[in-house]
Amino acid sequence: MIQAVISSASFAERRQRLLSQLSEGSVLVLFAAPEALRNGDVHYPFRQNSYFWYLTGFPEPDAIAVLRKQGNGVHYTLFNAVRNPELEIWQGKIIGQEGALADYEVNEAYPLEEAAQRLPKLLADSTRIYSVLGVNSANDQRLSELLREVHRLTGRGGAPIEGLFDIRRELDEMRMIKSIEEQNLLHEAGRISAAGHRAALLAARPGAYEYTVQAALEAEFRRHQGCHWSFASIIASGANACCLHYHDNNAPLKDGELIMVDAGAEFGGYAGDISRTAPINGKFSRQQQALYEIVLNAQKTAIANARAGIRHLDLHRQTSILLMQGIIDLGIVDGNAEEMVDSGEVKRFYPHGTGHWLGLDVHDVGIYKIDGESRIYRPNMVITIEPGLYLQANDTTIEESWRGIGIRIEDDIIITEGEAEVTTADVPKEIREIEALLAERR
Ligand code: GLY
Ligand code: MN
Ligand code: MN
């Protein structure tokens, strides 16, 4: 049975583990995401800031978490919205300070309005103030002002505060290694994403529109506990698939063309991210099949090779060479595959990476190089494997019959010491399986 939520004890364990890496006197200040106004009285759907969520599990906007290292422990102060019966008639229940103390393992909770006055005092004994710096300029400014206030309060003879420090190096490293609870959520996100893709394939047919497919895909996400997408769905038919992040999703589906769907559901805050490419009329043409098999072979080879100890950039290089060799063998382009990869010419046909970290963010946190050297995979890292080939419609250097074809195949995997665990296997990618599924359309 999937555990659908991360327990409050797990959030507390993360806080403890993170702060145990910091020196005595350190404090971490984190801001919840604000609500964003779309237009008059209408907000964008609220999504909690991933860092804030990862360490607190607190779901409301406009909150500040202050985590002070105290020996081996953490003292957690939360500033959050006060309960307001009138407002709650409009927007639903607010957790409030009592709720935070009862359910979120908070040591102290105060109204957000008191933060300006209380925070400098709370930080007066600290030596280092950590936060997520350089991502949100409004938060950076709040922190600079806070630091000034702390300086004013403590004066020259006060605590030797060393300044503001970015927590992302330590925090991103933690987020890269997924716990079993997180992996369960990623498995579920993968399953729901796959169900959406099956529905999308069944909705694709000549005469339908890209948005018809989008509607079927996202309706299926919704049918699974109200899930939403993890990023804006890309529903790209024909040459639209050559635009990597195509979002118009409004073209009619044409007999003889392919459709490329790149979409994923978010479950429990964790992202799925799948791409599939299929023939709109139900049957790959010879040319489409030839190109598809190159991408499929590169994708399956990369999944088979992705395991602990492998360097991320080596996997990308091997995959790029396979793709280039494939189109050289088909006579689409002349050259030497390795040279084309090393010179960067590959980017004409394969302009993106072979995969990215996946987690609370679809393009999850974590650096890909350390001191100029590729990252080496470790167990419990989670990554996508998503090779593609894109033969641009206006590329006059290739024969006309090949132009305007874009293919991407993407799955999500959990790295282990052995074979990777694929979380998105429930949607076909073999040619015969895709054609069999499409034959079910009426
Ligand atoms: N949909 C974005 C990606 O696959 O990275
Ligand atoms: Mn991806
Ligand atoms: Mn994708």
XYZ file of N, CA, C and O and ligand atoms in Angstrom, residues 231 234 245 260-264 272-275 356 362-363 384 386 408 410 412, ligand 3:
81
model
N 3.713 19.991 -14.663
C 4.199 21.103 -15.512
C 3.207 21.192 -16.664
O 2.437 20.255 -16.907
N 2.607 19.290 -22.775
C 3.052 19.557 -24.150
C 2.380 18.528 -25.044
O 2.634 17.325 -24.913
N 9.451 22.824 -25.893
C 8.437 23.125 -24.879
C 7.210 23.780 -25.523
O 6.727 24.818 -25.072
N 3.444 13.878 -30.241
C 4.366 13.709 -29.121
C 3.713 14.359 -27.899
O 3.357 15.536 -27.934
N 3.501 13.572 -26.869
C 2.906 14.082 -25.635
C 3.966 14.021 -24.542
O 4.525 12.957 -24.274
N 4.259 15.168 -23.941
C 5.214 15.229 -22.825
C 4.458 15.860 -21.670
O 4.138 17.053 -21.699
N 4.127 15.045 -20.672
C 3.274 15.530 -19.587
C 3.446 14.640 -18.364
O 3.906 13.502 -18.466
N 3.061 15.179 -17.220
C 3.144 14.378 -15.998
C 2.193 14.904 -14.949
O 1.786 16.071 -14.983
N 5.625 13.463 -11.885
C 5.869 12.491 -12.946
C 6.215 13.280 -14.199
O 5.842 14.449 -14.324
N 6.916 12.644 -15.138
C 7.331 13.339 -16.364
C 7.567 12.283 -17.437
O 8.593 11.609 -17.426
N 6.580 12.139 -18.323
C 6.632 11.085 -19.346
C 6.504 11.729 -20.722
O 5.731 12.672 -20.890
N 7.236 11.203 -21.693
C 6.981 11.556 -23.093
C 6.724 10.278 -23.879
O 7.421 9.284 -23.700
N 17.096 14.693 -16.362
C 17.239 15.684 -15.289
C 16.739 15.071 -13.997
O 15.922 14.144 -14.008
N 9.757 19.279 -11.154
C 9.958 18.384 -12.298
C 11.413 18.478 -12.768
O 12.026 17.451 -13.081
N 11.958 19.661 -12.817
C 13.405 19.813 -12.998
C 13.932 20.032 -11.589
O 14.028 21.157 -11.112
N 15.088 11.476 -14.997
C 14.353 11.088 -16.204
C 15.364 10.616 -17.251
O 16.522 11.019 -17.231
N 15.300 10.690 -21.306
C 14.417 11.253 -22.324
C 15.114 11.661 -23.618
O 15.050 12.817 -24.023
N 10.256 12.069 -28.994
C 10.892 11.996 -27.658
C 10.218 10.858 -26.906
O 8.997 10.675 -27.005
N 10.299 9.310 -22.959
C 10.800 9.682 -21.626
C 10.169 8.830 -20.541
O 8.951 8.653 -20.503
N 10.780 7.819 -16.104
C 11.377 8.265 -14.836
C 11.959 7.050 -14.127
O 11.289 6.005 -14.050
Mn 9.025 15.712 -20.041
